[in-house]
Amino acid sequence: MLTTLGVVLPVFGLILLGYLCRRGDVLGPASMAELNRFVVWVALPALLFDIMAHTSWSTLWQPGFVLAFWLGSLLVFAATVALRRALGRPLADASLDGLNAAYPNSGYMGFPLCLVALGPESLPLVTIGTILTVCVAFAQGIICIEVGLQEERRPGRLALKVCRALARNPLLVAPALGAAASGLGVGLPAPAETFLKLLGAAASPCALVALGVFLAQQGMVRGRDLNATLLLSCGKLVAMPALVWLLAVAMRLPTATVHTAVLLAALPTGTGPFMLAEYYRRDARVTSATILVTTVLSVLTVSLYLAWAV
């Protein structure tokens, strides 16, 4: 538990910092939107480009791990979207809920936790899991949100409008350009490398501070929003890791690979859904509460898994 707590505490610290800065009026009422705009349009695209530009195609060739982790995430995402749609949620909001239940904080928490708990040999798989989360799962959510926001219902024109919207989205364009640079073997000069790493490193901290500002302005959820938060938290902390474990065991993956996949799947909800909620001007109350609740509860759930498995 101390290992997990040591990884989670900095996340809490950044959220608390944003909360206190807003309560103390150090950051103004527009700061949350401005911080999030910086993350979505500047810092996160730099991070996504940098990740993809430095990932060779051969590194990604871990088909068993990729299938178990990605399929587990996809199934939880799809089931959550279907359930929330059945309860009357618009597709855009249901898609955000799906990400809340299937978007682990693998980039920010996965590397230090897996390094301590599973050793350095787990880090290549953590890199793949991070790419699947911040690029593939993110893209799935964005596509569903864009489809839900379009008023056009004729299939051909709807597809054209969605494609145009996606082509303008920096969170899809940046990793696509990074992948192209990697595939073509294009290297960046050292100053550009440093620039991207410095800029990309600001993405998660700024998003967590923005989340704290949001919580200070909106407060915690109640009623139906609280029920939704608990449902999505169960999906993230219980359903996704259990499903990934079943898939990984069914594929007879090596024990170390199974533990890495499950540990990544068991991480709390990352800040990606919150960024998208603000970017698309959707209600972020359930999303922010889910991030907070899963981060708190993950200290217990992740520690229990480590005690049982490692």
Short mmCIF file of C-alpha atoms in Angstrom, two decimals:
data_model
loop_
_atom_site.label_atom_id
_atom_site.label_comp_id
_atom_site.label_asym_id
_atom_site.label_seq_id
_atom_site.Cartn_x
_atom_site.Cartn_y
_atom_site.Cartn_z
CA MET A 1 0.00 0.00 0.00
CA LEU A 2 2.88 2.37 0.72
CA THR A 3 4.13 1.89 -2.85
CA THR A 4 0.75 2.81 -4.32
CA LEU A 5 0.29 5.71 -1.91
CA GLY A 6 3.68 7.13 -2.87
CA VAL A 7 2.60 7.23 -6.54
CA VAL A 8 -0.89 8.58 -5.83
CA LEU A 9 0.09 11.37 -3.40
CA PRO A 10 1.61 13.68 -6.06
CA VAL A 11 -1.65 13.38 -8.03
CA PHE A 12 -3.62 14.45 -4.97
CA GLY A 13 -1.13 17.22 -4.32
CA LEU A 14 -1.63 18.78 -7.74
CA ILE A 15 -5.42 18.55 -7.50
CA LEU A 16 -5.29 20.08 -4.01
CA LEU A 17 -2.98 22.84 -5.27
CA GLY A 18 -5.50 23.81 -7.94
CA TYR A 19 -8.33 23.68 -5.39
CA LEU A 20 -6.49 25.92 -2.90
CA CYS A 21 -5.33 28.35 -5.57
CA ARG A 22 -8.93 28.87 -6.70
CA ARG A 23 -10.30 29.09 -3.16
CA GLY A 24 -7.60 31.60 -2.28
CA ASP A 25 -8.30 33.54 -5.49
CA VAL A 26 -4.73 33.05 -6.67
CA LEU A 27 -6.28 31.66 -9.88
CA GLY A 28 -9.32 33.45 -11.26
CA PRO A 29 -12.66 32.06 -12.47
CA ALA A 30 -11.38 31.72 -16.06
CA SER A 31 -8.18 29.90 -15.09
CA MET A 32 -9.61 26.39 -15.43
CA ALA A 33 -10.69 26.95 -19.01
CA GLU A 34 -7.39 28.63 -19.91
CA LEU A 35 -5.29 25.89 -18.31
CA ASN A 36 -7.26 23.24 -20.11
CA ARG A 37 -6.98 25.09 -23.42
CA PHE A 38 -3.21 25.20 -22.98
CA VAL A 39 -3.14 21.45 -22.28
CA VAL A 40 -5.37 20.47 -25.22
CA TRP A 41 -3.89 22.75 -27.85
CA VAL A 42 -0.22 22.95 -26.81
CA ALA A 43 1.15 20.61 -24.11
CA LEU A 44 -0.73 17.37 -24.78
CA PRO A 45 -0.20 17.43 -28.59
CA ALA A 46 3.53 17.89 -27.92
CA LEU A 47 3.48 14.89 -25.57
CA LEU A 48 1.54 12.70 -28.02
CA PHE A 49 3.82 13.64 -30.92
CA ASP A 50 6.92 12.94 -28.82
CA ILE A 51 5.64 9.53 -27.68
CA MET A 52 4.78 8.37 -31.18
CA ALA A 53 7.88 9.83 -32.83
CA HIS A 54 10.10 7.81 -30.47
CA THR A 55 8.21 4.55 -30.71
CA SER A 56 9.37 2.15 -33.39
CA TRP A 57 6.82 -0.11 -35.04
CA SER A 58 8.80 -3.15 -33.88
CA THR A 59 8.47 -2.00 -30.25
CA LEU A 60 4.70 -2.04 -30.58
CA TRP A 61 4.68 -5.64 -31.80
CA GLN A 62 3.40 -7.31 -28.65
CA PRO A 63 0.16 -8.74 -30.09
CA GLY A 64 -0.95 -10.68 -27.01
CA PHE A 65 -0.49 -7.74 -24.65
CA VAL A 66 -2.01 -5.27 -27.12
CA LEU A 67 -5.07 -7.44 -27.72
CA ALA A 68 -5.72 -8.17 -24.03
CA PHE A 69 -5.26 -4.57 -22.87
CA TRP A 70 -6.94 -2.82 -25.81
CA LEU A 71 -9.84 -5.27 -26.09
CA GLY A 72 -10.51 -5.06 -22.35
CA SER A 73 -10.58 -1.28 -22.56
CA LEU A 74 -12.76 -1.31 -25.69
CA LEU A 75 -15.33 -3.70 -24.21
CA VAL A 76 -15.67 -1.66 -21.01
CA PHE A 77 -15.93 1.55 -23.07
CA ALA A 78 -18.60 0.09 -25.38
CA ALA A 79 -20.62 -1.46 -22.53
CA THR A 80 -20.56 1.80 -20.56
CA VAL A 81 -21.61 3.86 -23.58
CA ALA A 82 -24.47 1.43 -24.32
CA LEU A 83 -25.64 1.47 -20.69
CA ARG A 84 -25.52 5.25 -20.39
CA ARG A 85 -27.31 5.65 -23.74
CA ALA A 86 -30.04 3.28 -22.48
CA LEU A 87 -30.46 5.60 -19.49
CA GLY A 88 -31.03 8.57 -21.80
CA ARG A 89 -27.57 10.17 -22.00
CA PRO A 90 -26.67 11.86 -25.31
CA LEU A 91 -23.98 10.02 -27.26
CA ALA A 92 -21.33 12.71 -26.61
CA ASP A 93 -21.82 12.54 -22.84
CA ALA A 94 -22.16 8.74 -22.85
CA SER A 95 -18.83 8.58 -24.73
CA LEU A 96 -17.18 10.66 -22.00
CA ASP A 97 -18.64 8.25 -19.45
CA GLY A 98 -17.18 5.37 -21.45
CA LEU A 99 -13.74 6.97 -21.26
CA ASN A 100 -14.18 7.55 -17.52
CA ALA A 101 -14.58 3.79 -17.10
CA ALA A 102 -11.87 2.73 -19.56
CA TYR A 103 -9.11 5.38 -19.54
CA PRO A 104 -6.42 4.48 -16.95
CA ASN A 105 -3.86 7.01 -15.78
CA SER A 106 -1.12 4.89 -17.32
CA GLY A 107 1.21 7.67 -18.44
CA TYR A 108 1.36 9.59 -15.17
CA MET A 109 1.12 6.70 -12.68
CA GLY A 110 1.91 3.57 -14.67
CA PHE A 111 5.67 4.09 -15.09
CA PRO A 112 6.64 4.75 -11.45
CA LEU A 113 4.25 2.11 -10.06
CA CYS A 114 5.28 -0.65 -12.47
CA LEU A 115 8.96 0.19 -12.06
CA VAL A 116 8.75 -0.25 -8.29
CA ALA A 117 6.33 -3.19 -8.24
CA LEU A 118 7.33 -5.19 -11.34
CA GLY A 119 10.83 -4.01 -12.24
CA PRO A 120 12.35 -2.24 -15.28
CA GLU A 121 11.51 -5.14 -17.61
CA SER A 122 7.84 -4.06 -17.43
CA LEU A 123 8.48 -0.56 -18.80
CA PRO A 124 8.32 -1.40 -22.54
CA LEU A 125 4.85 -2.86 -21.96
CA VAL A 126 3.89 0.23 -19.95
CA THR A 127 4.92 2.34 -22.94
CA ILE A 128 2.65 0.30 -25.20
CA GLY A 129 -0.20 0.53 -22.70
CA THR A 130 0.25 4.30 -22.50
CA ILE A 131 0.14 4.62 -26.28
CA LEU A 132 -3.00 2.48 -26.45
CA THR A 133 -4.60 4.71 -23.82
CA VAL A 134 -3.60 8.22 -24.82
CA CYS A 135 -3.77 7.62 -28.57
CA VAL A 136 -6.09 4.72 -29.43
CA ALA A 137 -8.66 4.93 -26.58
CA PHE A 138 -8.56 8.73 -26.80
CA ALA A 139 -9.23 8.58 -30.55
CA GLN A 140 -12.15 6.18 -30.04
CA GLY A 141 -13.72 8.57 -27.55
CA ILE A 142 -13.17 11.62 -29.76
CA ILE A 143 -14.75 9.90 -32.78
CA CYS A 144 -17.85 8.92 -30.77
CA ILE A 145 -18.14 12.43 -29.31
CA GLU A 146 -17.86 14.02 -32.75
CA VAL A 147 -20.53 11.68 -34.14
CA GLY A 148 -22.79 12.55 -31.22
CA LEU A 149 -22.35 16.30 -31.70
CA GLN A 150 -23.14 16.35 -35.41
CA GLU A 151 -26.73 17.20 -36.29
CA GLU A 152 -26.39 15.72 -39.77
CA ARG A 153 -27.94 12.25 -39.92
CA ARG A 154 -27.39 11.26 -43.56
CA PRO A 155 -24.56 8.70 -43.37
CA GLY A 156 -22.40 10.11 -46.18
CA ARG A 157 -22.52 13.72 -45.05
CA LEU A 158 -22.24 12.70 -41.40
CA ALA A 159 -19.03 10.78 -42.14
CA LEU A 160 -17.64 13.76 -44.08
CA LYS A 161 -18.39 16.20 -41.26
CA VAL A 162 -16.89 13.90 -38.65
CA CYS A 163 -13.74 13.41 -40.75
CA ARG A 164 -13.35 17.17 -41.14
CA ALA A 165 -13.73 17.69 -37.40
CA LEU A 166 -11.22 14.94 -36.64
CA ALA A 167 -8.71 16.38 -39.10
CA ARG A 168 -8.77 19.66 -37.14
CA ASN A 169 -8.41 18.02 -33.73
CA PRO A 170 -4.86 18.52 -32.35
CA LEU A 171 -5.18 15.42 -30.15
CA LEU A 172 -5.46 13.24 -33.25
CA VAL A 173 -3.26 15.18 -35.66
CA ALA A 174 -0.24 15.28 -33.32
CA PRO A 175 0.12 11.50 -32.72
CA ALA A 176 -0.57 10.82 -36.41
CA LEU A 177 2.30 13.15 -37.37
CA GLY A 178 4.51 11.54 -34.73
CA ALA A 179 3.76 8.06 -36.09
CA ALA A 180 4.56 9.28 -39.60
CA ALA A 181 7.88 10.72 -38.41
CA SER A 182 8.75 7.42 -36.73
CA GLY A 183 7.77 5.36 -39.77
CA LEU A 184 9.79 7.55 -42.12
CA GLY A 185 12.78 7.62 -39.81
CA VAL A 186 12.71 11.39 -39.46
CA GLY A 187 14.89 12.55 -36.57
CA LEU A 188 14.46 15.82 -34.70
CA PRO A 189 17.37 18.11 -33.74
CA ALA A 190 18.31 18.13 -30.05
CA PRO A 191 16.77 21.56 -29.28
CA ALA A 192 13.45 20.41 -30.76
CA GLU A 193 13.61 17.21 -28.68
CA THR A 194 14.16 19.23 -25.50
CA PHE A 195 11.38 21.64 -26.45
CA LEU A 196 8.86 18.82 -26.93
CA LYS A 197 9.84 17.06 -23.69
CA LEU A 198 9.58 20.23 -21.63
CA LEU A 199 6.24 21.14 -23.18
CA GLY A 200 4.82 17.62 -22.97
CA ALA A 201 5.82 17.28 -19.32
CA ALA A 202 3.46 20.15 -18.49
CA ALA A 203 0.35 18.33 -19.77
CA SER A 204 -0.55 16.13 -16.78
CA PRO A 205 0.34 18.62 -14.00
CA CYS A 206 -1.61 21.43 -15.65
CA ALA A 207 -4.61 19.15 -16.23
CA LEU A 208 -4.59 18.07 -12.57
CA VAL A 209 -4.37 21.67 -11.36
CA ALA A 210 -7.26 22.56 -13.69
CA LEU A 211 -9.23 19.68 -12.19
CA GLY A 212 -8.64 21.09 -8.70
CA VAL A 213 -9.83 24.51 -9.85
CA PHE A 214 -12.97 22.92 -11.30
CA LEU A 215 -13.71 21.09 -8.03
CA ALA A 216 -13.31 24.34 -6.11
CA GLN A 217 -15.86 26.03 -8.37
CA GLN A 218 -18.38 23.19 -8.71
CA GLY A 219 -18.10 21.15 -5.52
CA MET A 220 -18.71 17.42 -5.25
CA VAL A 221 -21.53 15.57 -6.99
CA ARG A 222 -24.82 14.41 -5.45
CA GLY A 223 -27.88 12.38 -6.39
CA ARG A 224 -27.83 10.92 -9.90
CA ASP A 225 -24.37 12.28 -10.58
CA LEU A 226 -23.05 10.51 -7.49
CA ASN A 227 -24.68 7.24 -8.60
CA ALA A 228 -23.11 7.64 -12.04
CA THR A 229 -19.73 8.36 -10.46
CA LEU A 230 -19.87 5.18 -8.37
CA LEU A 231 -20.96 3.13 -11.40
CA LEU A 232 -18.11 4.43 -13.56
CA SER A 233 -15.63 3.97 -10.71
CA CYS A 234 -16.62 0.31 -10.43
CA GLY A 235 -16.16 -0.06 -14.17
CA LYS A 236 -12.69 1.46 -14.00
CA LEU A 237 -11.32 -0.20 -10.86
CA VAL A 238 -13.09 -3.58 -11.03
CA ALA A 239 -14.55 -4.41 -14.45
CA MET A 240 -11.64 -3.31 -16.65
CA PRO A 241 -8.81 -5.02 -14.71
CA ALA A 242 -10.92 -8.18 -14.26
CA LEU A 243 -11.66 -8.31 -17.98
CA VAL A 244 -8.04 -7.67 -18.95
CA TRP A 245 -6.95 -10.42 -16.55
CA LEU A 246 -9.42 -12.89 -18.09
CA LEU A 247 -8.27 -12.04 -21.62
CA ALA A 248 -4.56 -12.20 -20.72
CA VAL A 249 -4.93 -15.55 -18.93
CA ALA A 250 -7.06 -16.97 -21.77
CA MET A 251 -4.27 -16.03 -24.21
CA ARG A 252 -1.72 -17.74 -21.93
CA LEU A 253 0.51 -14.70 -21.76
CA PRO A 254 3.61 -14.86 -19.55
CA THR A 255 2.92 -14.12 -15.88
CA ALA A 256 4.91 -10.86 -15.91
CA THR A 257 2.97 -9.66 -18.95
CA VAL A 258 -0.35 -10.52 -17.28
CA HIS A 259 0.59 -8.57 -14.14
CA THR A 260 1.68 -5.53 -16.16
CA ALA A 261 -1.53 -5.49 -18.22
CA VAL A 262 -3.78 -5.88 -15.17
CA LEU A 263 -1.89 -3.31 -13.11
CA LEU A 264 -2.21 -0.73 -15.88
CA ALA A 265 -5.91 -1.53 -16.30
CA ALA A 266 -6.45 -1.15 -12.54
CA LEU A 267 -5.09 2.41 -12.42
CA PRO A 268 -7.57 5.23 -11.71
CA THR A 269 -9.16 7.35 -14.41
CA GLY A 270 -6.70 9.72 -16.06
CA THR A 271 -7.24 13.37 -16.89
CA GLY A 272 -7.97 12.72 -20.59
CA PRO A 273 -11.78 12.59 -20.23
CA PHE A 274 -11.74 15.83 -18.20
CA MET A 275 -9.74 17.56 -20.94
CA LEU A 276 -12.25 16.40 -23.55
CA ALA A 277 -15.23 17.46 -21.42
CA GLU A 278 -13.86 20.98 -21.23
CA TYR A 279 -12.72 21.03 -24.86
CA TYR A 280 -16.18 20.06 -26.10
CA ARG A 281 -17.98 22.15 -23.44
CA ARG A 282 -19.76 19.18 -21.85
CA ASP A 283 -20.72 18.90 -18.18
CA ALA A 284 -17.56 17.75 -16.39
CA ARG A 285 -19.01 17.13 -12.91
CA VAL A 286 -19.25 13.34 -13.19
CA THR A 287 -15.90 13.16 -14.95
CA SER A 288 -14.06 15.19 -12.32
CA ALA A 289 -15.69 13.24 -9.49
CA THR A 290 -14.79 9.92 -11.14
CA ILE A 291 -11.14 10.94 -11.44
CA LEU A 292 -11.07 11.93 -7.77
CA VAL A 293 -12.96 8.87 -6.45
CA THR A 294 -11.00 6.33 -8.50
CA THR A 295 -7.71 7.94 -7.47
CA VAL A 296 -8.67 7.61 -3.79
CA LEU A 297 -9.97 4.05 -4.07
CA SER A 298 -7.10 2.85 -6.26
CA VAL A 299 -4.78 3.02 -3.25
CA LEU A 300 -6.76 0.10 -1.83
CA THR A 301 -7.60 -1.83 -5.03
CA VAL A 302 -4.14 -1.65 -6.59
CA SER A 303 -2.48 -2.53 -3.28
CA LEU A 304 -4.76 -5.55 -2.89
CA TYR A 305 -3.87 -6.77 -6.38
CA LEU A 306 -0.15 -6.34 -5.76
CA ALA A 307 -0.42 -8.18 -2.45
CA TRP A 308 -2.22 -11.05 -4.17
CA ALA A 309 -0.28 -11.28 -7.42
CA VAL A 310 3.29 -10.10 -6.83
#
